Coordinates of C-alpha atoms in Angstrom, one line a residue:
M1 CA 6.0 19.9 -15.3
T2 CA 7.1 21.4 -12.1
H3 CA 5.2 21.3 -8.8
G4 CA 5.9 24.9 -7.7
A5 CA 8.1 26.3 -5.0
T6 CA 5.5 27.0 -2.3
M7 CA 2.1 25.5 -1.6
A8 CA -0.4 26.3 1.2
A9 CA -1.2 23.7 3.7
D10 CA -4.7 22.2 3.9
P11 CA -7.1 24.1 6.2
D12 CA -7.8 20.8 8.0
T13 CA -4.2 20.7 9.2
S14 CA -4.0 24.4 10.4
D15 CA -5.1 23.6 13.9
R16 CA -2.6 20.8 14.4
R17 CA 0.0 21.2 17.1
M18 CA 3.2 20.5 15.2
P19 CA 5.7 18.2 16.9
S20 CA 8.0 20.1 19.2
A21 CA 11.7 20.4 18.6
Q22 CA 12.2 17.9 21.5
A23 CA 10.0 15.4 19.6
W24 CA 12.1 15.6 16.4
Q25 CA 15.4 15.4 18.4
Q26 CA 14.1 12.2 19.9
A27 CA 13.2 10.9 16.5
E28 CA 16.6 11.7 15.1
R29 CA 18.3 9.9 18.0
W30 CA 16.3 6.8 17.3
S31 CA 17.1 7.1 13.6
Q32 CA 20.8 6.9 14.4
A33 CA 20.2 3.8 16.5
Y34 CA 18.3 2.1 13.7
D35 CA 21.1 2.7 11.3
T36 CA 23.5 0.7 13.6
D37 CA 21.1 -2.2 14.3
A38 CA 21.4 -4.9 11.6
H39 CA 18.3 -6.7 12.8
L40 CA 15.8 -3.9 12.1
G41 CA 15.9 -4.2 8.3
R42 CA 16.8 -0.6 7.7
L43 CA 19.5 -0.1 5.1
P44 CA 21.3 3.0 3.8
L45 CA 19.8 4.7 0.8
D46 CA 21.1 3.9 -2.6
A47 CA 22.2 7.5 -3.4
A48 CA 22.9 6.9 -7.0
F49 CA 19.6 5.3 -7.7
I50 CA 17.4 8.0 -6.1
S51 CA 19.3 10.6 -8.1
R52 CA 18.8 9.0 -11.5
P53 CA 15.6 9.1 -13.7
L54 CA 13.7 5.8 -13.4
T55 CA 13.8 5.1 -17.1
E56 CA 17.6 5.6 -17.1
S57 CA 17.9 3.0 -14.3
W58 CA 15.8 0.5 -16.2
H59 CA 18.1 0.9 -19.3
L60 CA 21.1 0.2 -17.1
T61 CA 19.4 -3.0 -15.8
A62 CA 18.4 -4.0 -19.3
R63 CA 22.0 -3.8 -20.5
Q64 CA 23.1 -6.2 -17.8
R65 CA 20.4 -8.8 -18.5
P66 CA 18.5 -8.0 -21.7
D67 CA 16.9 -11.5 -22.0
H68 CA 15.9 -11.9 -18.4
L69 CA 12.1 -11.9 -17.7
A70 CA 11.1 -8.4 -16.6
V71 CA 7.3 -8.5 -16.4
A72 CA 4.6 -11.0 -17.2
D73 CA 0.8 -11.0 -17.0
A74 CA -1.7 -13.8 -17.6
G75 CA -1.0 -13.9 -21.4
R76 CA 2.3 -12.1 -22.2
V77 CA 5.9 -12.3 -21.0
L78 CA 8.4 -9.5 -21.7
S79 CA 12.2 -9.6 -21.3
Y80 CA 14.0 -6.5 -20.0
A81 CA 14.9 -5.6 -23.6
E82 CA 11.4 -6.1 -24.8
F83 CA 9.9 -4.1 -21.9
L84 CA 12.2 -1.1 -22.4
D85 CA 11.4 -1.2 -26.2
L86 CA 7.7 -1.1 -25.3
V87 CA 8.2 1.8 -22.9
G88 CA 10.0 3.7 -25.7
R89 CA 7.3 2.9 -28.3
L90 CA 4.5 4.0 -26.0
G91 CA 6.5 7.1 -25.1
A92 CA 6.8 8.0 -28.8
A93 CA 3.0 7.4 -29.3
I94 CA 2.1 9.6 -26.4
A95 CA 4.5 12.4 -27.3
G96 CA 3.2 12.4 -30.9
Q97 CA -0.4 12.7 -29.8
P98 CA -1.9 16.3 -30.0
A99 CA -3.5 16.9 -26.6
P100 CA -4.1 19.8 -24.2
P101 CA -1.8 20.1 -21.2
G102 CA -2.6 18.2 -18.0
P103 CA -1.8 14.7 -16.7
L104 CA -1.8 11.6 -18.9
A105 CA -4.4 9.2 -17.5
L106 CA -4.0 5.4 -17.9
L107 CA -7.3 3.6 -18.2
L108 CA -6.0 0.2 -19.2
P109 CA -6.5 -3.3 -18.0
D110 CA -4.0 -4.8 -15.5
S111 CA -1.3 -5.9 -17.9
V112 CA 2.3 -5.5 -19.0
L113 CA 1.0 -2.8 -21.2
Y114 CA -0.1 -0.8 -18.2
A115 CA 3.3 -1.4 -16.5
A116 CA 5.1 0.0 -19.5
A117 CA 2.8 3.0 -19.9
L118 CA 3.6 4.0 -16.3
Y119 CA 7.1 4.9 -17.3
A120 CA 6.3 5.9 -20.9
G121 CA 4.7 9.0 -19.5
L122 CA 8.1 10.1 -18.2
V123 CA 9.7 9.5 -21.6
A124 CA 6.9 11.7 -23.2
G125 CA 7.2 14.4 -20.6
R126 CA 3.8 14.0 -18.9
A127 CA 2.8 13.3 -15.3
V128 CA 0.9 10.0 -15.2
L129 CA -2.5 9.7 -13.5
M130 CA -3.0 6.0 -12.4
L131 CA -6.5 4.8 -12.7
D132 CA -8.0 1.3 -12.0
D133 CA -10.3 0.1 -14.8
G134 CA -12.1 -2.0 -12.2
N135 CA -13.5 1.1 -10.5
P136 CA -17.1 2.1 -11.2
P137 CA -17.1 4.2 -14.4
E138 CA -18.6 7.1 -12.6
R139 CA -15.7 7.2 -10.1
N140 CA -13.1 7.2 -12.9
A141 CA -15.0 9.9 -14.8
R142 CA -15.0 12.0 -11.7
I143 CA -11.3 11.5 -11.1
L144 CA -10.5 12.5 -14.7
S145 CA -12.4 15.8 -14.2
Q146 CA -10.8 16.4 -10.8
A147 CA -7.3 16.0 -12.3
G148 CA -7.9 18.2 -15.3
T149 CA -6.7 15.3 -17.5
G150 CA -5.2 16.2 -20.9
L151 CA -4.9 12.8 -22.5
V152 CA -6.4 9.3 -21.7
V153 CA -4.7 6.1 -22.9
I154 CA -7.2 3.2 -23.4
A155 CA -7.2 -0.2 -25.1
V156 CA -8.6 -0.6 -28.6
G157 CA -12.2 -1.8 -28.5
D158 CA -12.7 -0.8 -24.8
T159 CA -16.1 0.9 -25.1
T160 CA -16.5 1.5 -21.4
A161 CA -13.1 3.3 -21.2
R162 CA -14.1 5.3 -24.4
H163 CA -17.3 6.3 -22.8
I164 CA -15.5 7.4 -19.5
A165 CA -13.0 9.5 -21.5
H166 CA -15.7 11.1 -23.7
G167 CA -14.9 14.7 -24.6
R168 CA -11.1 14.2 -23.9
A169 CA -8.2 13.5 -26.1
T170 CA -7.6 9.7 -26.2
L171 CA -4.9 7.4 -27.5
E172 CA -6.1 3.9 -28.3
I173 CA -3.5 1.2 -28.0
G174 CA -4.0 -2.1 -30.0
D175 CA -1.2 -4.0 -31.7
I176 CA 2.1 -3.2 -30.1
A177 CA 3.9 -3.8 -33.4
S178 CA 2.1 -0.9 -34.9
L179 CA 3.5 1.6 -32.4
P180 CA 6.1 4.1 -33.6
P181 CA 9.8 3.5 -33.2
P182 CA 10.9 4.0 -29.6
I183 CA 12.3 7.2 -28.1
T184 CA 14.5 7.3 -25.1
G185 CA 15.4 9.8 -22.3
C186 CA 13.3 11.3 -19.6
R187 CA 11.5 14.6 -20.0
V188 CA 10.2 14.8 -16.4
G189 CA 12.6 16.2 -13.7
M190 CA 13.4 14.2 -10.6
D191 CA 11.5 16.5 -8.3
D192 CA 8.7 17.4 -10.7
L193 CA 5.2 15.9 -10.5
A194 CA 5.6 12.5 -12.1
F195 CA 2.8 10.2 -10.8
I196 CA -0.7 10.8 -9.4
A197 CA -2.3 8.1 -7.4
T198 CA -5.7 7.9 -5.9
T199 CA -6.4 6.9 -2.3
S200 CA -8.5 3.8 -1.6
G201 CA -11.5 5.9 -0.9
S202 CA -12.1 4.3 2.5
T203 CA -13.5 7.7 3.7
G204 CA -15.9 7.8 0.7
H205 CA -14.0 10.6 -1.0
P206 CA -10.7 9.6 -2.8
K207 CA -7.8 12.0 -2.8
L208 CA -5.3 12.4 -5.6
V209 CA -1.8 12.3 -4.3
G210 CA 1.2 13.5 -6.4
Y211 CA 4.8 12.1 -6.3
S212 CA 8.1 12.9 -7.8
Q213 CA 10.4 10.3 -9.5
R214 CA 12.7 10.7 -6.5
A215 CA 9.9 9.8 -4.1
I216 CA 9.1 6.6 -6.1
A217 CA 12.8 5.8 -6.3
H218 CA 13.0 6.1 -2.5
R219 CA 10.0 3.7 -2.2
A220 CA 11.7 1.2 -4.6
C221 CA 14.7 1.2 -2.3
Q222 CA 12.5 0.8 0.8
F223 CA 10.5 -2.1 -0.6
G224 CA 13.4 -3.9 -2.2
D225 CA 16.0 -3.6 0.5
S226 CA 13.8 -4.3 3.4
L227 CA 12.3 -7.3 1.6
G228 CA 15.7 -8.6 0.5
L229 CA 14.9 -8.7 -3.2
T230 CA 17.5 -9.9 -5.7
G231 CA 17.8 -10.3 -9.4
E232 CA 16.9 -14.0 -9.2
D233 CA 13.6 -13.4 -7.5
R234 CA 10.2 -13.9 -9.1
M235 CA 7.6 -11.7 -7.4
I236 CA 3.8 -11.4 -7.2
T237 CA 2.2 -8.4 -5.3
G238 CA -1.1 -10.2 -5.0
S239 CA -3.5 -7.4 -4.4
G240 CA -4.0 -4.0 -5.9
A241 CA -4.2 -2.9 -9.5
T242 CA -1.0 -2.5 -11.6
G243 CA -1.6 1.3 -11.5
S244 CA -1.9 1.5 -7.7
Y245 CA 0.7 3.3 -5.6
P246 CA 2.0 0.1 -3.8
V247 CA 2.3 -1.9 -7.0
L248 CA 4.2 1.0 -8.7
G249 CA 6.7 0.9 -5.7
Y250 CA 7.1 -2.9 -5.9
L251 CA 7.4 -3.0 -9.7
S252 CA 10.1 -0.3 -9.5
A253 CA 11.9 -2.3 -6.8
S254 CA 11.8 -5.4 -9.0
L255 CA 13.1 -3.5 -12.0
R256 CA 15.9 -1.9 -10.0
V257 CA 17.5 -5.2 -9.1
G258 CA 16.7 -7.1 -12.2
A259 CA 14.0 -9.4 -10.7
S260 CA 10.9 -10.7 -12.5
S261 CA 7.4 -9.3 -11.7
H262 CA 4.3 -11.3 -12.4
L263 CA 1.4 -8.8 -12.7
L264 CA -1.5 -11.0 -11.5
T265 CA -4.1 -9.7 -9.1
L266 CA -7.1 -11.3 -7.4
R267 CA -9.5 -9.5 -9.8
T268 CA -7.7 -10.5 -13.0
A269 CA -6.6 -14.1 -12.1
G270 CA -8.8 -15.1 -9.2
I271 CA -7.5 -16.9 -6.1
H272 CA -6.9 -20.1 -8.1
G273 CA -5.0 -18.3 -10.8
L274 CA -2.7 -16.7 -8.3
F275 CA -2.3 -20.1 -6.6
E276 CA -1.4 -21.8 -9.9
R277 CA 1.1 -19.1 -10.9
M278 CA 2.9 -19.4 -7.5
R279 CA 3.1 -23.1 -7.9
D280 CA 4.0 -23.4 -11.6
H281 CA 6.5 -20.5 -11.7
R282 CA 8.0 -21.2 -8.3
I283 CA 7.4 -17.7 -7.1
T284 CA 10.0 -16.6 -4.5
A285 CA 8.7 -13.2 -3.3
L286 CA 5.1 -12.6 -2.4
R287 CA 3.4 -9.4 -1.0
A288 CA -0.2 -10.0 0.2
P289 CA -2.6 -9.1 3.0
P290 CA -3.1 -11.7 5.7
S291 CA -6.7 -12.4 4.6
M292 CA -5.5 -13.4 1.2
L293 CA -2.9 -15.7 2.7
R294 CA -5.5 -17.4 4.8
V295 CA -7.5 -18.3 1.7
L296 CA -4.4 -19.4 -0.3
G297 CA -3.3 -21.5 2.7
S298 CA -6.6 -23.3 2.8
L299 CA -6.4 -24.7 -0.8
D300 CA -5.4 -28.2 -1.5
G301 CA -1.7 -28.3 -2.3
A302 CA -0.9 -25.1 -0.4
R303 CA 2.5 -26.3 0.7
E304 CA 3.5 -27.0 -2.9
A305 CA 2.4 -23.5 -4.0
F306 CA 4.4 -21.9 -1.1
A307 CA 7.4 -24.2 -1.5
G308 CA 9.5 -21.5 -3.4
I309 CA 8.6 -18.6 -1.2
R310 CA 11.7 -17.1 0.5
L311 CA 10.4 -13.5 1.0
L312 CA 7.0 -12.8 2.2
R313 CA 5.7 -9.2 2.8
L314 CA 2.5 -8.5 4.7
G315 CA 0.6 -5.4 3.9
S316 CA -2.7 -3.5 3.6
E317 CA -4.0 -5.0 6.8
Q318 CA -2.8 -5.3 10.4
P319 CA -1.2 -8.7 10.8
T320 CA -1.4 -10.6 14.1
W321 CA 1.0 -13.1 15.6
D322 CA -1.6 -15.8 14.8
D323 CA -1.3 -14.8 11.2
V324 CA 2.5 -15.2 11.4
A325 CA 2.1 -18.7 13.0
M326 CA -0.3 -19.7 10.2
I327 CA 2.2 -18.5 7.5
R328 CA 5.1 -20.3 9.2
R329 CA 3.2 -23.5 8.6
L330 CA 3.0 -22.8 4.9
V331 CA 6.4 -21.4 3.9
P332 CA 9.8 -23.2 3.9
P333 CA 12.0 -22.8 7.0
G334 CA 14.1 -19.6 6.7
C335 CA 11.5 -17.7 4.8
R336 CA 11.9 -14.0 5.7
I337 CA 8.5 -12.6 6.9
T338 CA 8.2 -8.9 7.2
N339 CA 5.4 -6.5 8.0
S340 CA 5.0 -3.3 6.0
Y341 CA 3.1 -0.4 7.4
G342 CA 2.7 2.9 5.6
S343 CA 0.4 5.4 3.9
T344 CA -0.2 6.6 0.4
E345 CA 1.2 10.0 1.4
C346 CA 4.4 9.0 3.1
G347 CA 7.0 6.2 3.2
S348 CA 6.7 2.8 5.0
F349 CA 7.9 1.1 8.1
N350 CA 9.4 -2.4 8.3
F351 CA 9.4 -5.2 10.9
V352 CA 11.2 -8.5 10.4
A353 CA 9.4 -11.4 12.3
G354 CA 11.8 -13.2 14.6
D355 CA 14.7 -10.7 14.4
A356 CA 13.5 -7.8 16.5
A357 CA 11.9 -7.9 19.9
S358 CA 8.1 -7.2 20.3
D359 CA 6.2 -6.6 23.5
D360 CA 2.7 -6.9 21.9
P361 CA 1.1 -10.4 22.3
I362 CA -1.5 -9.7 19.6
R363 CA -0.2 -7.4 16.8
M364 CA 2.9 -7.7 14.7
P365 CA 4.6 -4.3 15.1
A366 CA 4.9 -1.8 12.3
G367 CA 8.7 -1.8 13.1
V368 CA 10.9 1.2 12.2
P369 CA 10.8 3.8 9.5
H370 CA 13.1 3.3 6.5
A371 CA 16.2 5.4 5.9
A372 CA 15.7 9.2 5.4
M373 CA 12.5 9.1 7.4
D374 CA 11.9 10.3 10.9
A375 CA 8.9 9.2 12.9
V376 CA 7.6 10.2 16.4
V377 CA 4.5 9.6 18.6
V378 CA 3.1 12.8 20.0
D379 CA 0.3 13.9 22.3
D380 CA -2.3 16.5 21.4
E381 CA 0.1 19.3 22.3
G382 CA 2.9 18.0 19.9
N383 CA 5.1 16.7 22.8
P384 CA 6.8 13.4 22.4
C385 CA 5.1 10.4 24.2
G386 CA 7.2 8.3 26.4
P387 CA 7.8 4.5 25.9
G388 CA 4.4 2.7 25.9
E389 CA 2.4 5.9 25.9
V390 CA -0.2 6.2 23.1
G391 CA -0.4 9.2 20.7
E392 CA -0.6 10.0 17.0
L393 CA 2.1 8.8 14.7
V394 CA 3.7 11.7 12.7
V395 CA 6.3 11.2 9.9
R396 CA 8.8 13.6 8.3
S397 CA 10.7 12.9 5.1
R398 CA 12.2 14.6 2.1
Y399 CA 10.8 11.7 0.0
A400 CA 7.1 12.0 1.0
A401 CA 4.4 12.8 -1.5
L402 CA 4.6 16.3 -3.0
G403 CA 1.0 17.0 -2.0
E404 CA -2.5 16.6 -3.3
F405 CA -3.7 17.2 -6.8
R406 CA -6.8 19.3 -6.9
D407 CA -8.6 21.0 -9.8
G408 CA -5.6 20.4 -12.1
A409 CA -3.0 21.8 -9.7
L410 CA -0.7 20.5 -6.9
V411 CA -1.4 21.8 -3.4
A412 CA 0.2 20.9 -0.1
G413 CA -2.9 19.3 1.3
R414 CA -2.1 17.3 4.4
M415 CA 1.6 17.3 3.5
I416 CA 2.8 20.1 5.8
P417 CA 6.1 21.8 4.7
D418 CA 8.8 21.5 7.4
A419 CA 9.8 25.0 8.6
A420 CA 13.3 23.7 9.5
D421 CA 13.9 21.9 6.2
P422 CA 12.1 23.3 3.1
A423 CA 12.8 20.0 1.2
A424 CA 11.0 17.9 3.8
R425 CA 7.3 17.4 4.5
I426 CA 5.5 16.4 7.6
Y427 CA 2.5 14.1 7.6
F428 CA 0.1 13.3 10.5
T429 CA -0.9 9.7 9.8
G430 CA -4.2 9.8 11.8
D431 CA -3.0 6.5 13.4
L432 CA -2.6 5.9 17.1
A433 CA 0.7 4.2 18.0
R434 CA 3.2 3.7 20.8
Q435 CA 6.9 3.2 20.8
T436 CA 8.6 0.4 22.7
R437 CA 11.7 0.9 24.9
A438 CA 13.6 -0.6 22.0
G439 CA 12.3 2.2 19.7
I440 CA 10.0 -0.1 17.7
F441 CA 6.6 1.4 16.6
V442 CA 3.4 -0.5 17.3
V443 CA 0.4 0.9 15.4
L444 CA -2.9 0.5 17.3
G445 CA -5.4 1.6 14.6
R446 CA -7.0 4.7 13.3
K447 CA -7.4 7.6 15.7
D448 CA -11.0 7.8 14.7
R449 CA -11.5 4.1 15.3
M450 CA -10.3 4.2 19.0
L451 CA -13.4 4.0 21.1
K452 CA -14.7 4.7 24.6
I453 CA -17.3 2.1 25.7
N454 CA -18.8 2.7 29.1
G455 CA -15.7 4.8 30.0
Y456 CA -13.2 2.1 28.8
R457 CA -10.9 2.5 25.9
V458 CA -11.5 -0.3 23.3
E459 CA -9.1 -1.2 20.5
P460 CA -11.0 -2.9 17.7
T461 CA -7.9 -4.8 16.6
E462 CA -7.9 -6.7 19.9
V463 CA -11.5 -7.7 19.5
E464 CA -10.9 -8.8 15.9
A465 CA -8.0 -11.0 17.1
A466 CA -10.3 -12.7 19.6
I467 CA -12.9 -13.3 16.9
R468 CA -10.4 -14.8 14.5
L469 CA -9.6 -17.6 17.0
S470 CA -13.0 -19.1 16.1
P471 CA -12.7 -22.1 13.6
D472 CA -15.8 -20.8 11.9
V473 CA -14.3 -17.4 11.0
A474 CA -12.2 -16.6 7.9
E475 CA -11.8 -12.9 8.6
T476 CA -13.5 -10.1 10.5
V477 CA -13.7 -6.4 10.9
V478 CA -15.0 -4.6 14.1
L479 CA -16.4 -1.1 13.5
P480 CA -18.0 1.5 15.7
H481 CA -21.6 2.5 15.0
A482 CA -23.1 5.6 16.6
T483 CA -26.7 5.1 17.8
G484 CA -28.1 8.3 19.3
D485 CA -25.9 9.4 22.2
S486 CA -24.0 6.1 22.4
T487 CA -21.6 4.0 20.4
M488 CA -21.7 0.3 20.0
L489 CA -19.3 -2.2 18.5
V490 CA -20.4 -4.2 15.4
A491 CA -18.5 -7.2 14.3
F492 CA -18.7 -8.2 10.6
V493 CA -17.6 -11.8 10.1
A494 CA -16.9 -13.7 7.0
R495 CA -17.6 -17.4 7.6
R496 CA -15.1 -20.0 6.8
H497 CA -15.9 -22.4 4.0
G498 CA -18.0 -25.3 5.4
A499 CA -19.0 -23.4 8.5
G500 CA -22.6 -23.5 9.8
E501 CA -25.4 -21.0 9.5
G502 CA -25.1 -17.4 10.6
D503 CA -27.2 -17.7 13.8
A504 CA -25.2 -20.7 15.0
I505 CA -21.9 -18.8 14.3
D506 CA -23.3 -15.7 16.1
A507 CA -24.3 -17.8 19.2
A508 CA -21.0 -19.7 19.4
L509 CA -19.0 -16.5 19.0
R510 CA -20.8 -14.8 21.8
V511 CA -20.0 -17.7 24.2
R512 CA -16.4 -17.6 23.1
L513 CA -16.0 -13.8 23.4
K514 CA -17.8 -13.6 26.8
A515 CA -15.3 -16.1 28.1
S516 CA -12.2 -14.3 26.8
L517 CA -13.0 -10.5 26.8
P518 CA -14.4 -8.0 29.2
A519 CA -18.2 -7.4 28.7
Y520 CA -17.6 -3.9 27.3
M521 CA -15.5 -5.4 24.5
V522 CA -18.0 -7.9 23.3
P523 CA -19.7 -6.6 20.1
S524 CA -23.4 -5.6 20.4
R525 CA -24.1 -7.0 17.0
I526 CA -22.4 -9.7 15.0
I527 CA -23.2 -9.8 11.3
V528 CA -22.2 -13.0 9.5
L529 CA -21.4 -12.7 5.7
D530 CA -20.1 -15.0 3.0
A531 CA -17.3 -12.5 2.3
L532 CA -16.3 -8.9 3.3
P533 CA -16.7 -6.2 0.6
R534 CA -13.4 -4.8 -0.6
L535 CA -12.1 -1.6 -2.3
A536 CA -10.1 -1.7 -5.5
G537 CA -6.8 -1.8 -3.5
G538 CA -7.8 -4.9 -1.6
K539 CA -8.7 -3.2 1.7
V540 CA -12.0 -4.0 3.4
D541 CA -14.7 -1.4 2.4
G542 CA -15.8 -0.1 5.8
Q543 CA -18.3 2.3 4.3
A544 CA -20.1 -0.6 2.5
L545 CA -20.2 -2.5 5.8
L546 CA -21.7 0.3 7.8
A547 CA -24.2 0.9 5.0
M548 CA -25.6 -2.5 5.8
L549 CA -26.6 -1.2 9.2
R550 CA -28.5 1.7 7.7

């Protein structure tokens, strides 16, 4: 299934001022500097790996360590040999199923079965649409229609999934032993459409984003190399469904080096289930948002659960230096703490705490882009911003997403083809950022979240950091709310376990904030909740919070 030679850009991007040649020249100079600085966590690409089909790479790993644990969920453990056998069996079952053309949709529970099905689609020659069975049924049904799905894989006895897939060809998976003999090979080209992921839906309208195998192989190198993953590591990603874009990248990174992935999430295992798996299986590599780490760190026996962690990756949320200090108290000395900033459409950035200089007293920087990525901060005219100047972050890469999948076809969407390099795509992140004199990127937040209050620019992240200093607050999000001709700040606060009533927390916070922030930065409203609502990927659901105001 090829993605086509040319695709039109999204109309929403047509009025963008593309970064000037001077901007990209500046980005290329910094890229050369990153490649010679060992402290920045940027390693050369594994050229052989990103040129080889993923399933072929997994077979190479399995030959080296067939009996080593590859993937595990709450009830099943598979070695590399067993995992590859399951991939082949599922591939045979999918290939033998009569179904119209269109993507293969996975509507399975988080499990090792889902993990194997991700790659079984490649064996069967179908692009894989990754769905989360924890989504509302109406949302998944809408996505199936939007993608023009040809075949849906569900678990035997799952009546909800069967109802969602009604009217489409389905393949029900039950007893693994009853699957046909495995087939091998890969029937999807390296640069063809291989995977389709959905965005979190934070804008209320999820997009479908398409990737090639080469793009996912690039992500696997990014995640694994910057984290420092080895074949002896045991990893938990912590948040996000098995079929989400980040988990696909981390699972592929683990399989690449022969490590072990424990596929447990907050939804499937709960916070205590994750805690017990970390402790009982001596997990060594953990990827989690700061809010999850705050909860895990508050449980009895936290030091024991974190005793094996040598690699810790922060993601999904903007971490602060207070978060890093909290984590340092939990993990053993020498634990490598990194921040990962990125988007669904393009690759990620990496920052290693303690190794690279930072000039921001509040935020942990995004760091630097990984190999084979250029990044630049530009003004509204597309000109490069100087050190410390704020502009929009723009990324260019040959390994970005192919585009957006709409009405059964791949379109460029917001992935703008690079006129100077037909193989590369340019992505306007929508995030405001600045670059330090050392070339490190600091992301300040969404462009549409940056506010002007009484003529002053307000960065919600700075207000959130001040609120989190309160002993009564577990986590917080500050959002703008338009009221007539003015905009006010609203702070949504999740109270810490054992904290007082909402009115008391509100009053104490106002005293604290008035003493530490300018008046224009103190939120007009503070809403105290037991917990903040979240999207399927683990991010806070801003739309649900703002709906409370209405």
